[in-house]
XYZ file of C-alpha atoms in Angstrom:
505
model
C -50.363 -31.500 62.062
C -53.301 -30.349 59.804
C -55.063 -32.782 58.125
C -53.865 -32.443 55.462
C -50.323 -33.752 56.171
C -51.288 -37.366 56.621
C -48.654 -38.524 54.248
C -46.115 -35.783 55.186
C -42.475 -36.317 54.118
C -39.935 -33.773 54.953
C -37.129 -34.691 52.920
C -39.511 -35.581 50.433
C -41.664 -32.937 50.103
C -42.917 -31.905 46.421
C -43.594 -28.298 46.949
C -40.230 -27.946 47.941
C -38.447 -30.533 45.388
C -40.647 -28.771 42.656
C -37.926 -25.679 42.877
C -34.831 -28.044 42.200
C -33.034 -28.720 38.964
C -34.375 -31.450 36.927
C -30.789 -32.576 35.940
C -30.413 -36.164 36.383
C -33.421 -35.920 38.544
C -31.472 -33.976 41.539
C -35.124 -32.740 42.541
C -36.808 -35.886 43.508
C -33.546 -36.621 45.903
C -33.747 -36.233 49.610
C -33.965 -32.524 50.576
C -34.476 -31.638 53.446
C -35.307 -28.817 56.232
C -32.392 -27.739 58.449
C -32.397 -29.154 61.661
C -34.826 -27.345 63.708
C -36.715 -25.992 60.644
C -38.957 -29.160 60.174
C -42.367 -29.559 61.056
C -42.643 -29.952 64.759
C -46.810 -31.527 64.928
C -47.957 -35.008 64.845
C -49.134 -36.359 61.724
C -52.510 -37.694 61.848
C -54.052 -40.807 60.295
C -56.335 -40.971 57.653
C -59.533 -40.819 58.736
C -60.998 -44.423 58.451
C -58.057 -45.298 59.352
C -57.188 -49.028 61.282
C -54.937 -51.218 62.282
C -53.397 -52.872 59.715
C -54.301 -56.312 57.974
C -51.714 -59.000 59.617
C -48.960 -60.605 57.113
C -49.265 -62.831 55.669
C -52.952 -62.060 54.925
C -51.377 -58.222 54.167
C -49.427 -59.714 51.300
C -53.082 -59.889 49.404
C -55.080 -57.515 50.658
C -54.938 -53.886 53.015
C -57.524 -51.658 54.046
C -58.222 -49.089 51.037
C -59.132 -47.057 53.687
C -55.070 -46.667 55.632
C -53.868 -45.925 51.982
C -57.167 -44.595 50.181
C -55.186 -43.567 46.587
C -56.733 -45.383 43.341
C -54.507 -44.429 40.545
C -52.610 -47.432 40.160
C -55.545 -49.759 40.578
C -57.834 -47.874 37.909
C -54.500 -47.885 35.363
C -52.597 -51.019 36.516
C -55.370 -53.260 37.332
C -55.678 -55.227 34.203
C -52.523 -55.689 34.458
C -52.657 -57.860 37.926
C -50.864 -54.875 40.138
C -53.814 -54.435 42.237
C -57.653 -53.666 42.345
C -60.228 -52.242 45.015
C -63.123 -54.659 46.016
C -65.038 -53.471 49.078
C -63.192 -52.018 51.954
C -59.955 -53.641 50.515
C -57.085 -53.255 47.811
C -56.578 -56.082 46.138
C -53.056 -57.446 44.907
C -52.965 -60.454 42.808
C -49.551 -59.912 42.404
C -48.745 -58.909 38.966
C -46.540 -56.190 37.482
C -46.052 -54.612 33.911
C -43.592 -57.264 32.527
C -45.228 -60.151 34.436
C -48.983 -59.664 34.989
C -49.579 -63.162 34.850
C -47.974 -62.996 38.319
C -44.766 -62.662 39.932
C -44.477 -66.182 41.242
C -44.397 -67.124 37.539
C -42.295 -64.777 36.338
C -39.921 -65.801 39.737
C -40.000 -69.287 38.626
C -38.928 -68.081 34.601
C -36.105 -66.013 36.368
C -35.357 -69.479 38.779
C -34.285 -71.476 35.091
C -30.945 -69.110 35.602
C -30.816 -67.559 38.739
C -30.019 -69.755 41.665
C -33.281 -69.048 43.975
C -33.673 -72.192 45.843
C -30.137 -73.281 47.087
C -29.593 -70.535 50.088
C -26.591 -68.909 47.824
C -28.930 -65.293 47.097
C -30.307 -63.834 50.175
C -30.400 -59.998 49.561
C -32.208 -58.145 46.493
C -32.892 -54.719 45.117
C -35.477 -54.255 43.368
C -35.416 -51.041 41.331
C -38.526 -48.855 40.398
C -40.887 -51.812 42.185
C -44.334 -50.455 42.144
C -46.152 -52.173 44.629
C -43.050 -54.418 45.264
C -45.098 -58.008 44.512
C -41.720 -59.196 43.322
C -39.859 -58.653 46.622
C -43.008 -59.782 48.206
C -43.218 -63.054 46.239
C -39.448 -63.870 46.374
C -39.771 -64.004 49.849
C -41.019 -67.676 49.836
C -37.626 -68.338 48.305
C -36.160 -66.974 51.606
C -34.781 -63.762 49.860
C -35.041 -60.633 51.528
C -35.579 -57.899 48.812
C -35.557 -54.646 49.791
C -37.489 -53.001 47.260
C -37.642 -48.720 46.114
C -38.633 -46.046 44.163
C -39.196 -41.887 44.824
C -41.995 -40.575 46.379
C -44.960 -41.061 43.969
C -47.517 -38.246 45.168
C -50.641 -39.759 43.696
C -49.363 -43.272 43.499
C -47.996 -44.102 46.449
C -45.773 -47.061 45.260
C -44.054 -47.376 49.135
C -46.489 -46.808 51.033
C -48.727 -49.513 49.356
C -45.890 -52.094 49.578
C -45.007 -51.260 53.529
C -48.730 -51.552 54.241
C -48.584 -54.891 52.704
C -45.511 -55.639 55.014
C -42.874 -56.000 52.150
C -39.815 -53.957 53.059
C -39.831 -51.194 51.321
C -37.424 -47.371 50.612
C -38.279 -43.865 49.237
C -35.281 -43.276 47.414
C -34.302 -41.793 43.601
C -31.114 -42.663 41.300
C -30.268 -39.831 40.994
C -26.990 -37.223 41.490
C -25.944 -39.235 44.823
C -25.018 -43.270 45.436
C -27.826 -45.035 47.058
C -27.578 -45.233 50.804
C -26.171 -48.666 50.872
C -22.772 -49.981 51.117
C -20.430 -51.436 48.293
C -21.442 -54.960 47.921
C -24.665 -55.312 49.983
C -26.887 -57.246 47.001
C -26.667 -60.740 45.358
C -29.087 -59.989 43.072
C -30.442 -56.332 41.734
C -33.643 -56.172 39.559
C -34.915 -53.787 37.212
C -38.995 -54.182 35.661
C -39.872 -51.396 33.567
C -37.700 -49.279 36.148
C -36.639 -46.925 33.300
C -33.824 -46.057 34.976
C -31.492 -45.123 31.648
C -28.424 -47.217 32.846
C -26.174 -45.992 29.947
C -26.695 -41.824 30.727
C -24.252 -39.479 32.362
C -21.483 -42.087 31.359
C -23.099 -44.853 32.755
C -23.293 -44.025 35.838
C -26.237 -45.680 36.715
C -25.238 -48.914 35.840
C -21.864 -48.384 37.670
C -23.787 -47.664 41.053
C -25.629 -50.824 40.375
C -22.114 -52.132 39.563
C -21.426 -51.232 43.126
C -24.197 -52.433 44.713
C -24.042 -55.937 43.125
C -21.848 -58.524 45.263
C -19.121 -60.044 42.961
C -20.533 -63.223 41.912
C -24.167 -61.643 41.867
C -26.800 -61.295 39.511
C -27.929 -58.113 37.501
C -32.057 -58.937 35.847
C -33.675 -56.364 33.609
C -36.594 -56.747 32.251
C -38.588 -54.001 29.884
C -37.141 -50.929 28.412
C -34.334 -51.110 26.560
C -33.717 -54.953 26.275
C -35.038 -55.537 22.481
C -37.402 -52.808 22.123
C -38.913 -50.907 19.770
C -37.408 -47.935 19.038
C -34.445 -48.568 21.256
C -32.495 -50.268 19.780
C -29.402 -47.568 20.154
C -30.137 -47.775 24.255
C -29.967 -51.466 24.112
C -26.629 -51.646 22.510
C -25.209 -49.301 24.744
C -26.494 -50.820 27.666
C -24.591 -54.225 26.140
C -21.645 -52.498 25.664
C -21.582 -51.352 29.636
C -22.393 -54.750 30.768
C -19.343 -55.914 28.312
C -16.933 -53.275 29.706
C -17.770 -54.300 33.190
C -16.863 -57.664 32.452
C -19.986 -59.327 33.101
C -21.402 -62.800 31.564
C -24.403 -62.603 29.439
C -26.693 -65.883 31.061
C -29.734 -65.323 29.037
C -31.783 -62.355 26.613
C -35.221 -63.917 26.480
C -38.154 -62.020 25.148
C -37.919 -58.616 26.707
C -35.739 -59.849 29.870
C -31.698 -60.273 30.351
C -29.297 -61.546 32.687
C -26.370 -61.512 33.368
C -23.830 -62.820 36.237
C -21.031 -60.039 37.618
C -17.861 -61.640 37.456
C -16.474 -63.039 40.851
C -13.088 -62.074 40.402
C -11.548 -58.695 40.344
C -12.617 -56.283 37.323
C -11.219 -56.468 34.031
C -10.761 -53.011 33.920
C -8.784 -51.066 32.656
C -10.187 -51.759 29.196
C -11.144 -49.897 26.433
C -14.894 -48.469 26.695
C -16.986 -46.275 25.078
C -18.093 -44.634 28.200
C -14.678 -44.114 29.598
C -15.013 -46.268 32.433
C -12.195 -46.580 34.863
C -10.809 -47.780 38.282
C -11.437 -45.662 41.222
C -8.462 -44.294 42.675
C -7.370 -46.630 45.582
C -8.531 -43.140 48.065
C -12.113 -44.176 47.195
C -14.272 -45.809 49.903
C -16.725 -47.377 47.411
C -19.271 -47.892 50.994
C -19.214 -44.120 51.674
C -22.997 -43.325 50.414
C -24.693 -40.697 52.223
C -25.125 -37.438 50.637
C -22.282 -38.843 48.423
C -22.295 -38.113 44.744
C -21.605 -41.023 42.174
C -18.534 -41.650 40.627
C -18.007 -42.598 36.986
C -15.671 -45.031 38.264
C -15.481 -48.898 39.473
C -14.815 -49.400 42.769
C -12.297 -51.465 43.913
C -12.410 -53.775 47.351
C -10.349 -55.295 49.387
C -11.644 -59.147 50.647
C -13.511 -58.992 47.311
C -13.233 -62.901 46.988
C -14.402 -63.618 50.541
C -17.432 -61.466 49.834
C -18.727 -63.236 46.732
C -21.622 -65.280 45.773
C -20.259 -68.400 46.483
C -18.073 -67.986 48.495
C -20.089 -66.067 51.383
C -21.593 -68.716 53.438
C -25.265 -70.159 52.071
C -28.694 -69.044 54.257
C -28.999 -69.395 57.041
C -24.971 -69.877 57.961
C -24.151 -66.440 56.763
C -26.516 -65.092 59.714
C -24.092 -66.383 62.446
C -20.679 -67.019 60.735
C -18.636 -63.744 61.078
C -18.171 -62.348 57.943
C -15.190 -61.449 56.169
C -15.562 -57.428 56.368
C -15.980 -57.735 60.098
C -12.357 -58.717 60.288
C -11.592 -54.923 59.401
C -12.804 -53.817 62.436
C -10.096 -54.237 65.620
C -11.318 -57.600 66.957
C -14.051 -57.471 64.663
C -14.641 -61.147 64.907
C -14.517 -61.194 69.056
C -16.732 -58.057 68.822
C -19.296 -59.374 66.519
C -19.369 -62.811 68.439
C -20.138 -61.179 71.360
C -22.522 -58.323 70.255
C -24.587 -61.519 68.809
C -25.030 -63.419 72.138
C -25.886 -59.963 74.007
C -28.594 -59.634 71.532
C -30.048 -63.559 71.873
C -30.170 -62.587 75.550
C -31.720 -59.559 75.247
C -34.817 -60.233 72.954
C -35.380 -62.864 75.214
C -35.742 -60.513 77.937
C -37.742 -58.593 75.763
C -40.350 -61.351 74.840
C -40.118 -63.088 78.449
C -40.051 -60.309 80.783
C -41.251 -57.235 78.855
C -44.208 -59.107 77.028
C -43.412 -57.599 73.888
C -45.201 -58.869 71.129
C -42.639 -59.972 68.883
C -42.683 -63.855 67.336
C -46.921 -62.592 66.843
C -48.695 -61.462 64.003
C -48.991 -57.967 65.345
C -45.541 -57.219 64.383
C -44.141 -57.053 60.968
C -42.231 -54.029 59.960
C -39.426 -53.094 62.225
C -36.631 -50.384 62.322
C -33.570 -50.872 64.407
C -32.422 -46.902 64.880
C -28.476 -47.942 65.742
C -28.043 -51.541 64.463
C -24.102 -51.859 64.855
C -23.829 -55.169 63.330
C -27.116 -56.189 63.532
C -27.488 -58.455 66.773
C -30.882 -57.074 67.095
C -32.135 -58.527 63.828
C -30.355 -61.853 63.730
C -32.194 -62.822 67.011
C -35.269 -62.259 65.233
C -34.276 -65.047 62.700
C -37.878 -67.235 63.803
C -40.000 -64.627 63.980
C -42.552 -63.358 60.806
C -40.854 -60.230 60.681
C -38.227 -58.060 58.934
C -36.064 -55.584 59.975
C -34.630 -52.239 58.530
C -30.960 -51.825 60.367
C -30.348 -47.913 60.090
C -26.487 -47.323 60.805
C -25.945 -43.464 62.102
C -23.937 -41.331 59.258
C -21.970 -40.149 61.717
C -20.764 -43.903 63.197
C -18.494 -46.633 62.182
C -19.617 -47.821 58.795
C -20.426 -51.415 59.750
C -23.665 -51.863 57.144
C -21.407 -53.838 55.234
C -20.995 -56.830 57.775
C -25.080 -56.817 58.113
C -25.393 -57.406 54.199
C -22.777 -60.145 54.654
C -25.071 -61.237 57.314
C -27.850 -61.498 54.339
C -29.843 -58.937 56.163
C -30.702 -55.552 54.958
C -30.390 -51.789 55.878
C -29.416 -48.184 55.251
C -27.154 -45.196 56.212
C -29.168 -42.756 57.912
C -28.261 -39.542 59.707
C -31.264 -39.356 62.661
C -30.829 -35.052 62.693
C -33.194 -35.683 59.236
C -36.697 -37.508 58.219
C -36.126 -41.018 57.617
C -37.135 -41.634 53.496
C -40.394 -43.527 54.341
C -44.344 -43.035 54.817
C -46.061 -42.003 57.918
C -47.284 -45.386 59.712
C -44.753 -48.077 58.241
C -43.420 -49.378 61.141
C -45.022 -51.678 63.769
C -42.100 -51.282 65.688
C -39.495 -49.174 66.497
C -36.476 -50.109 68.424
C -33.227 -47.634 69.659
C -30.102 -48.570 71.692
C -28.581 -45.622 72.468
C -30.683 -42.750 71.713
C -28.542 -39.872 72.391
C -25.596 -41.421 70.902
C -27.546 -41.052 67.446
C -27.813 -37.835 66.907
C -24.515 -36.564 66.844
C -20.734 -37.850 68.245
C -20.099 -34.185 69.545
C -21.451 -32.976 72.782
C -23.291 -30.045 70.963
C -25.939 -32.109 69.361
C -27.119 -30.947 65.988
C -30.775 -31.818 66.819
C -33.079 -31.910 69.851
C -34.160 -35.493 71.325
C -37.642 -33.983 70.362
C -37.367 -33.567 66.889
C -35.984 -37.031 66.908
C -38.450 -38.815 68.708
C -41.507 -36.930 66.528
C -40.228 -38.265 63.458
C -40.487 -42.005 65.392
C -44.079 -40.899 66.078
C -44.204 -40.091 62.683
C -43.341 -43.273 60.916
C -44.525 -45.507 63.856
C -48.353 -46.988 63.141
C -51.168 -46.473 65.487
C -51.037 -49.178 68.387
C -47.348 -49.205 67.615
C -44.668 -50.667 70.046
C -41.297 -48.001 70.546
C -38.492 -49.466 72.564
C -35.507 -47.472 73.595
C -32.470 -48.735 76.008
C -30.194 -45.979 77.002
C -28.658 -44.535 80.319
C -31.243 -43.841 83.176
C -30.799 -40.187 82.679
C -31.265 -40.087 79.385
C -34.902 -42.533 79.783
C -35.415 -39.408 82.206
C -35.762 -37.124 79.295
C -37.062 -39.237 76.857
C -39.885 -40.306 79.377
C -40.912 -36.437 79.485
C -40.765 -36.014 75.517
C -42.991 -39.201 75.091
C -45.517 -38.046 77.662
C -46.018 -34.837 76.063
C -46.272 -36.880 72.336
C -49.265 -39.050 73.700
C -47.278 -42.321 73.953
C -47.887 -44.643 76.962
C -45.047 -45.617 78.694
C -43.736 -48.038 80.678
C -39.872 -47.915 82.448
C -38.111 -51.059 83.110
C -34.613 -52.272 84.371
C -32.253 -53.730 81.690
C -31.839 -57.556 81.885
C -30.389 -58.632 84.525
C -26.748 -58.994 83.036
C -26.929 -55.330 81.738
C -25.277 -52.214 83.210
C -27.139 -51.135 86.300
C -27.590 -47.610 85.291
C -29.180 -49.166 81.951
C -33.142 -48.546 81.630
C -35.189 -49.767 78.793
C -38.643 -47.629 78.108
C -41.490 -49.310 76.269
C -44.017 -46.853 74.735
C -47.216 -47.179 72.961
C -48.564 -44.944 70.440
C -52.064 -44.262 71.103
């Protein structure tokens, strides 16, 4: 690609988003090319670009020079977000409402939220900036997966995925997040701005269905007590009250509150007209799926809540509730998790991969089923983004019972992220991604491109599939300037099974 396009984003792209209606910010959304229409080059680096600084040194400090955008640090820096000194960016780790520091403001939050005790484990942090909050509440061993939309000269994501926090482009906007009912057991807002209240609260009932019974809903900024919004404030009250949820604390500009671990109160009499979905409504369908102004209802919805849900680490291994929905979910699940102990193993034994070492940090699993892959990473410094296929089973839920984290993701499109976020990609089943019909919607090149795309220089690319398929891909990854390297599976795998190891140059 030109130079130009170092931080190209397909779906993301604000020429193209610039021509869509503004209405409840439809044109910062994912849009993107038809398949086949898309940019078919390799985006470059920045020049000065190198490999990035190693976690958890990256959680302080990246190269200016991989990310070389000062807005935020000449308008946030006095208020601790970050700052350039030399060849670096600086974070000290502070944010609007706390920029004294997010480990203080995580310990003011730990008076009512239970951080320490292994009962949270997943997070969403709303508009996050440079994400020092999910980056920070990782020493609590909370994995906080942390968004807001592409920021052309800010560059929100792509500062926090340097820094090896995970991190998702991605806008409240017309459509549900791309996350299943019940994935979070805990879902923060800091000067997100996010009106909660608007389009009959809609917003807050998407957060409604994000937020694991039992969980925790923080706020802090805009509207709770402040000036001139007062009316927003006592809206957003009202919402909270019609939902049913328990006020824990309002202190200073911050509020709490706990989602109630039972089943809704609803129907009840609302301002905003709140109601029960129909009992037709999946409340995990998400992609490309446009919000409802209605609360979901759930079966196993007691089984899945705080509290109930096994503590950290237990959850990891324990088979949740939601995989009993599945035929044999439990047997499946059981099994898919030893297969995947063996086979990182075999990865780290006999393929030399890096993984367990501080040249790895940000991986994405490309078909992550239940999320094998990523449990048998449990020891390692890493973290892993399990993509499930659009088109598949919808089995995110069971990973977020697992307390890991993930999306939906249809692998015909650009995956909502920056160029160079990932040290690692991995894909079981490569073919089987694209499409379940024989006529696949998108060539294996476009596919593989977009891995280049978001895979960092020096990055590692695994893919397992059928030898004739490692034929083809073999070919494409030539011709993209990875180095490659075919292997047999493990030794219990299928015979015809090959696993390819490539190298971005």
């Amino acid at each position: 690609c030109s130079a130009d396009e170092v931080d190209q984003m397909p779906c993301e792209d604000p020429k193209r988003n610039s021509q869509l209606s503004r209405e409840m910010n439809f044109y910062r959304e994912r849009h993107c090319p038809s398949p086949g229409e898309g940019p078919l080059c390799l985006v470059p680096p920045p020049e000065g670009y190198r490999v990035p600084i190693p976690w958890p040194e990256s959680l302080f400090k990246i190269w200016h020079g991989n990310t070389p955008y000062d807005k935020i640090a000449d308008r946030k820096g006095h208020q601790g977000w970050m700052k350039k000194e030399g060849p670096y960016f600086i974070f000290p780790g502070g944010g609007t409402m706390f920029p004294d520091g997010a480990v203080q403001y995580i310990e003011k939050l730990g008076r009512y939220i239970p951080f320490n005790k292994g009962i949270l484990r997943t997070a969403l942090d709303m508009g996050c900036g440079v994400a020092s909050f999910g980056g920070f509440l990782l020493k609590k061993n909370i994995t906080t997966l942390s968004f807001a939309p592409r920021d052309s000269h800010k560059a929100q994501i792509q500062f926090a995925l340097e820094r090896g926090i995970p991190a998702f482009v991605a806008m409240l906007g017309t459509r549900r997040l791309p996350f299943p009912a019940f994935s979070f057991d805990l879902v923060h807002c800091s000067r997100c701005l996010i009106p909660f209240t608007a389009y009959n609260a809609s917003y807050i009932i998407e957060v409604d269905r994000l937020l694991r019974p039992g969980g925790y809903l923080a706020i802090s900024g805009p509207p709770v007590r402040w000036h001139k919004q007062e009316k927003e404030w006592a809206q957003l009250q009202s919402a909270a009250k019609a939902l049913c949820y328990e006020l824990i604390i309002v202190e200073g500009n911050t509020v709490i509150w706990k989602k109630p671990s039972v089943a809704t109160c609803l129907p009840n009499e609302n301002e905003f007209g709140i109601d029960l979905c129909s009992n037709s409504d999946d409340p995990s369908e998400a992609w490309y799926f446009k919000l409802k102004p209605c609360v979901s209802k759930i079966s196993l919805m007691q089984e899945v809540a705080v509290g109930s849900i096994p503590k950290w680490p237990q959850r990891l291994s324990k088979p949740p509730a939601r995989v009993s929905l599945a035929e044999e979910g439990a047997t499946v699940f059981e099994a898919d998790t030893k297969r995947w102990a063996r086979r990182v193993a075999y990865y780290k034994k006999s393929l030399g991969l890096k993984l367990g070492t501080s040249k790895i940090r940000n991986i994405l699993d490309m078909n992550a089923y239940f999320g094998g892959f990523a449990a048998a990473l449990l020891s390692d410094p890493v973290w892993v983004m399990n993509a499930v296929p659009a088109h598949k089973p919808r089995t995110l839920d069971v990973i977020y019972d697992r307390g890991l984290i993930g999306v939906y993701h249809d692998w015909c499109e650009a995956f909502s992220t920056y160029p160079r976020t990932y040290d690692f990609i991995h894909v079981e089943g490569i073919k089987s991604i694209r499409d379940v019909s024989t006529e696949s919607r998108c060539h294996l090149v476009d596919v593989m491109v977009e891995m280049d795309r978001i895979l960092r220089p020096e990055g590692t690319a695994v893919i397992r599939d059928s030898s004739k398929i490692i034929d083809k891909v073999e070919l494409i990854a030539n011709a993209i300037r990875w180095k490659v390297e075919v292997h047999d599976g493990e030794p219990e795998s299928n015979k015809e099974v090959k696993t390819l190891v490539a190298t971005k140059e």
